[in-house]
Coordinates of N, CA, C and O in Angstrom, one line a residue:
M3 N -27.9 31.2 -62.5 CA -29.0 30.6 -63.3 C -30.2 30.5 -62.5 O -30.2 30.0 -61.4
S4 N -31.3 31.0 -63.0 CA -32.6 31.0 -62.3 C -33.3 29.6 -62.4 O -33.2 28.9 -63.4
K5 N -33.9 29.2 -61.3 CA -34.6 28.0 -61.3 C -36.0 28.2 -61.9 O -36.7 29.2 -61.6
S6 N -36.5 27.2 -62.6 CA -37.9 27.3 -63.1 C -38.8 26.9 -62.0 O -38.5 26.3 -61.0
Q7 N -40.0 27.4 -62.1 CA -41.1 27.1 -61.1 C -42.1 26.2 -61.7 O -42.2 26.1 -62.9
I8 N -42.8 25.5 -60.8 CA -43.8 24.5 -61.3 C -45.2 25.1 -61.0 O -45.4 25.7 -59.9
I9 N -46.1 25.0 -61.9 CA -47.4 25.4 -61.8 C -48.3 24.2 -62.2 O -48.0 23.5 -63.1
T10 N -49.5 24.1 -61.5 CA -50.4 23.1 -61.7 C -51.7 23.7 -62.2 O -52.1 24.7 -61.6
A11 N -52.3 23.1 -63.2 CA -53.6 23.6 -63.7 C -54.5 22.5 -64.1 O -54.0 21.4 -64.6
R12 N -55.8 22.7 -63.9 CA -56.7 21.7 -64.4 C -57.1 22.0 -65.8 O -57.5 23.2 -66.1
I13 N -57.1 21.0 -66.7 CA -57.4 21.2 -68.1 C -58.5 20.3 -68.5 O -58.4 19.1 -68.2
D14 N -59.5 20.8 -69.2 CA -60.5 19.9 -69.7 C -60.0 18.9 -70.7 O -59.0 19.2 -71.4
P15 N -60.5 17.7 -70.7 CA -60.0 16.7 -71.6 C -59.9 17.1 -73.1 O -59.0 16.8 -73.7
E16 N -60.9 17.8 -73.5 CA -60.9 18.3 -74.9 C -59.7 19.2 -75.2 O -59.0 19.1 -76.2
V17 N -59.5 20.1 -74.2 CA -58.3 21.0 -74.4 C -57.0 20.2 -74.3 O -56.1 20.5 -75.0
M18 N -57.0 19.3 -73.4 CA -55.7 18.5 -73.2 C -55.5 17.7 -74.5 O -54.3 17.6 -74.9
D19 N -56.5 17.2 -75.2 CA -56.3 16.6 -76.5 C -55.7 17.5 -77.5 O -54.8 17.1 -78.3
L20 N -56.1 18.8 -77.5 CA -55.5 19.8 -78.4 C -54.1 20.1 -78.0 O -53.2 20.2 -78.9
V21 N -53.8 20.1 -76.7 CA -52.4 20.4 -76.2 C -51.5 19.2 -76.7 O -50.5 19.5 -77.3
D22 N -52.0 18.0 -76.5 CA -51.2 16.9 -77.0 C -51.0 16.9 -78.5 O -49.9 16.6 -79.0
R23 N -52.0 17.3 -79.2 CA -51.9 17.3 -80.7 C -50.9 18.4 -81.1 O -50.0 18.1 -82.0
V24 N -50.9 19.5 -80.5 CA -50.0 20.6 -80.9 C -48.6 20.2 -80.4 O -47.6 20.3 -81.1
A25 N -48.4 19.7 -79.2 CA -47.1 19.2 -78.7 C -46.5 18.2 -79.6 O -45.3 18.3 -79.9
K26 N -47.3 17.2 -80.0 CA -46.8 16.2 -80.9 C -46.3 16.8 -82.2 O -45.2 16.5 -82.7
A27 N -47.1 17.7 -82.8 CA -46.8 18.3 -84.1 C -45.5 19.1 -84.0 O -44.8 19.2 -84.9
R28 N -45.3 19.7 -82.8 CA -44.1 20.6 -82.6 C -42.9 19.8 -82.1 O -41.8 20.4 -82.0
G29 N -43.1 18.6 -81.7 CA -42.1 17.8 -81.2 C -41.6 18.3 -79.8 O -40.5 18.3 -79.4
R30 N -42.6 18.8 -79.1 CA -42.3 19.4 -77.7 C -43.2 18.7 -76.7 O -44.2 18.0 -77.0
S31 N -42.8 18.9 -75.4 CA -43.6 18.4 -74.3 C -44.8 19.2 -74.0 O -44.8 20.4 -74.4
R32 N -45.7 18.7 -73.2 CA -46.8 19.5 -72.7 C -46.3 20.6 -71.9 O -46.8 21.8 -72.0
S33 N -45.3 20.4 -71.1 CA -44.8 21.4 -70.2 C -44.2 22.6 -71.0 O -44.4 23.8 -70.7
W34 N -43.4 22.3 -72.0 CA -42.9 23.3 -72.9 C -44.0 24.1 -73.5 O -43.9 25.4 -73.5
L35 N -45.0 23.4 -74.0 CA -46.1 24.1 -74.7 C -46.8 25.0 -73.7 O -47.1 26.2 -74.0
A36 N -47.1 24.5 -72.5 CA -47.8 25.3 -71.5 C -47.0 26.5 -71.1 O -47.6 27.6 -70.9
A37 N -45.7 26.3 -70.9 CA -44.9 27.4 -70.5 C -44.9 28.5 -71.5 O -45.0 29.7 -71.2
R38 N -44.8 28.1 -72.8 CA -44.8 29.2 -73.9 C -46.1 29.8 -74.0 O -46.2 31.1 -74.2
A39 N -47.2 29.1 -73.8 CA -48.5 29.7 -73.9 C -48.8 30.7 -72.8 O -49.3 31.8 -73.0
I40 N -48.4 30.3 -71.6 CA -48.5 31.2 -70.4 C -47.7 32.4 -70.6 O -48.1 33.6 -70.4
E41 N -46.4 32.2 -71.0 CA -45.5 33.4 -71.3 C -46.1 34.4 -72.3 O -46.1 35.6 -72.1
K42 N -46.6 33.8 -73.4 CA -47.1 34.7 -74.4 C -48.4 35.5 -73.9 O -48.5 36.7 -74.2
M43 N -49.2 34.8 -73.2 CA -50.4 35.4 -72.7 C -50.1 36.5 -71.7 O -50.7 37.6 -71.8
V44 N -49.2 36.2 -70.7 CA -49.0 37.2 -69.7 C -48.2 38.4 -70.2 O -48.4 39.5 -69.8
R45 N -47.3 38.2 -71.2 CA -46.6 39.3 -71.8 C -47.6 40.2 -72.6 O -47.5 41.4 -72.5
A46 N -48.5 39.6 -73.3 CA -49.5 40.4 -74.0 C -50.4 41.2 -72.9 O -50.7 42.3 -73.1
E47 N -50.8 40.5 -71.9 CA -51.6 41.1 -70.8 C -50.9 42.3 -70.2 O -51.4 43.4 -70.0
V48 N -49.6 42.1 -69.8 CA -48.8 43.2 -69.2 C -48.6 44.3 -70.2 O -48.7 45.5 -69.8
A49 N -48.4 44.0 -71.5 CA -48.3 45.1 -72.5 C -49.6 45.9 -72.5 O -49.6 47.2 -72.6
M50 N -50.7 45.2 -72.5 CA -52.0 45.9 -72.5 C -52.2 46.8 -71.2 O -52.6 47.9 -71.3
M51 N -51.8 46.2 -70.1 CA -51.9 47.0 -68.8 C -51.0 48.2 -68.8 O -51.5 49.3 -68.4
D52 N -49.8 48.1 -69.4 CA -48.9 49.2 -69.5 C -49.5 50.3 -70.4 O -49.4 51.5 -70.2
F53 N -50.1 49.8 -71.5 CA -50.7 50.7 -72.5 C -51.8 51.5 -71.9 O -51.9 52.7 -72.0
I54 N -52.6 50.8 -71.1 CA -53.8 51.5 -70.4 C -53.2 52.5 -69.4 O -53.7 53.6 -69.3
Q55 N -52.2 52.0 -68.6 CA -51.7 52.9 -67.6 C -51.1 54.2 -68.3 O -51.2 55.3 -67.7
Q56 N -50.4 54.0 -69.4 CA -49.9 55.2 -70.1 C -51.0 56.2 -70.5 O -50.9 57.4 -70.3
G57 N -52.1 55.6 -71.0 CA -53.3 56.5 -71.3 C -53.8 57.2 -70.1 O -54.1 58.4 -70.1
E58 N -53.9 56.4 -69.0 CA -54.4 57.1 -67.7 C -53.5 58.1 -67.2 O -53.9 59.2 -66.8
D59 N -52.2 57.9 -67.4 CA -51.2 58.9 -67.0 C -51.3 60.1 -67.8 O -51.2 61.3 -67.4
D60 N -51.5 59.9 -69.2 CA -51.6 61.1 -70.1 C -52.9 61.9 -69.7 O -52.9 63.1 -69.7
I61 N -54.0 61.2 -69.4 CA -55.2 61.9 -69.1 C -55.0 62.7 -67.8 O -55.4 63.9 -67.7
A62 N -54.4 62.1 -66.8 CA -54.1 62.8 -65.5 C -53.2 64.0 -65.7 O -53.4 65.0 -65.0
A63 N -52.3 64.0 -66.7 CA -51.4 65.1 -67.0 C -52.0 66.1 -68.0 O -51.4 67.1 -68.4
G64 N -53.3 65.8 -68.4 CA -53.9 66.7 -69.4 C -53.5 66.6 -70.8 O -53.8 67.4 -71.6
R65 N -52.9 65.5 -71.1 CA -52.4 65.2 -72.5 C -53.5 64.3 -73.2 O -53.3 63.1 -73.3
F66 N -54.5 65.0 -73.7 CA -55.6 64.3 -74.4 C -56.3 65.2 -75.3 O -56.2 66.4 -75.1
L67 N -57.1 64.7 -76.2 CA -58.0 65.5 -77.0 C -59.5 65.2 -76.7 O -59.8 64.0 -76.4
T68 N -60.3 66.2 -76.7 CA -61.7 65.9 -76.5 C -62.3 65.3 -77.8 O -61.6 65.2 -78.8
Q69 N -63.5 64.8 -77.7 CA -64.2 64.2 -78.9 C -64.2 65.3 -80.1 O -63.9 64.9 -81.2
E70 N -64.6 66.5 -79.7 CA -64.6 67.5 -80.8 C -63.3 67.8 -81.4 O -63.1 68.0 -82.6
Q71 N -62.2 67.8 -80.6 CA -60.9 68.0 -81.1 C -60.4 66.9 -82.0 O -59.8 67.1 -83.0
M72 N -60.8 65.7 -81.6 CA -60.4 64.5 -82.4 C -61.2 64.6 -83.7 O -60.6 64.3 -84.8
E73 N -62.4 64.9 -83.7 CA -63.2 65.0 -85.0 C -62.6 66.1 -85.9 O -62.5 65.9 -87.1
E74 N -62.2 67.2 -85.3 CA -61.6 68.3 -86.1 C -60.2 67.8 -86.7 O -59.9 68.1 -87.8
W75 N -59.5 67.1 -85.8 CA -58.2 66.6 -86.3 C -58.3 65.6 -87.5 O -57.6 65.7 -88.5
V76 N -59.3 64.7 -87.3 CA -59.6 63.7 -88.4 C -60.1 64.4 -89.7 O -59.6 64.1 -90.8
A77 N -60.9 65.4 -89.5 CA -61.4 66.2 -90.6 C -60.3 66.9 -91.4 O -60.2 66.9 -92.6
N78 N -59.3 67.4 -90.6 CA -58.2 68.1 -91.2 C -57.3 67.1 -92.0 O -56.8 67.4 -93.1
L79 N -57.1 65.9 -91.4 CA -56.4 64.9 -92.1 C -57.0 64.5 -93.4 O -56.3 64.3 -94.4
R80 N -58.3 64.4 -93.4 CA -59.1 64.0 -94.6 C -58.9 65.1 -95.6 O -58.7 64.8 -96.8
S81 N -59.1 66.4 -95.2 CA -58.9 67.5 -96.1 C -57.5 67.5 -96.7 O -57.4 67.7 -98.0
E82 N -56.5 67.3 -95.9 CA -55.1 67.3 -96.4 C -54.9 66.2 -97.4 O -54.3 66.3 -98.4
A83 N -55.5 65.0 -97.1 CA -55.3 63.9 -98.0 C -56.1 64.1 -99.3 O -55.5 63.8 -100.4
K84 N -57.3 64.7 -99.3 CA -58.0 65.0 -100.5 C -57.2 66.0 -101.3 O -57.2 65.9 -102.6
A85 N -56.7 67.0 -100.7 CA -55.9 68.0 -101.4 C -54.7 67.4 -102.1 O -54.3 67.7 -103.2
K86 N -54.0 66.5 -101.4 CA -52.8 65.9 -101.9 C -53.2 65.0 -103.1 O -52.5 65.0 -104.1
I87 N -54.3 64.3 -103.0 CA -54.8 63.4 -104.1 C -55.1 64.3 -105.3 O -54.8 64.0 -106.5
A88 N -55.8 65.4 -105.1 CA -56.2 66.3 -106.2 C -55.0 66.9 -106.8 O -54.9 67.0 -108.1
E89 N -53.9 67.2 -106.0 CA -52.7 67.7 -106.6 C -52.0 66.7 -107.4 O -51.5 67.0 -108.5
Q90 N -52.0 65.4 -107.0 CA -51.4 64.3 -107.7 C -52.1 64.1 -109.0 O -51.5 63.8 -110.1
D91 N -53.5 64.1 -108.9 CA -54.3 63.9 -110.1 C -54.0 65.0 -111.2 O -53.9 64.8 -112.4
A92 N -53.9 66.3 -110.7 CA -53.7 67.4 -111.6 C -52.3 67.3 -112.3 O -52.1 67.5 -113.5
K93 N -51.3 66.8 -111.5 CA -50.0 66.6 -112.0 C -50.0 65.5 -113.0 O -49.3 65.7 -114.1
A94 N -50.6 64.4 -112.8 CA -50.7 63.3 -113.7 C -51.4 63.8 -115.0 O -51.0 63.4 -116.1
Q95 N -52.5 64.5 -114.8 CA -53.2 65.0 -116.0 C -52.3 65.9 -116.9 O -52.3 65.9 -118.1
Q96 N -51.6 66.8 -116.2 CA -50.7 67.7 -116.9 C -49.6 66.9 -117.6 O -49.3 67.2 -118.8
E97 N -49.1 65.9 -117.0 CA -48.1 65.0 -117.7 C -48.7 64.3 -118.9 O -48.0 64.2 -119.9
Q98 N -49.9 63.9 -118.8 CA -50.6 63.2 -119.9 C -50.8 64.2 -121.1 O -50.6 63.9 -122.2
D99 N -51.2 65.5 -120.7 CA -51.4 66.5 -121.7 C -50.1 66.9 -122.4 O -50.1 67.1 -123.7
T100 N -49.0 66.9 -121.7 CA -47.8 67.3 -122.2 C -47.3 66.1 -123.2 O -46.7 66.4 -124.2
A101 N -47.5 64.9 -122.8 CA -47.1 63.8 -123.6 C -47.9 63.6 -124.9 O -47.4 63.1 -125.8
A102 N -49.1 64.1 -124.9 CA -49.9 63.9 -126.0 C -49.7 64.9 -127.2 O -48.9 65.6 -127.4

């Protein structure tokens, strides 16, 4: 079983009032609330750091698109989507004509 660690932080009175309000509403202690808040924040920060590192690794390995390539890719996606919508509209119109 791992031992928990103690951390000390200075909190503005206004923020401490909010901590107390939330702790009371949740039926939890200040310590529990602080520990969960720190855990949530650092996990999100580490996830962002890992995400950025993955991007940097991809760039270093040459796995990226230039601005022009991205614009072309998005334009192709738009064209494909418009074609699919037009196809669906034509099919719907044909079904209406057949039903009439």
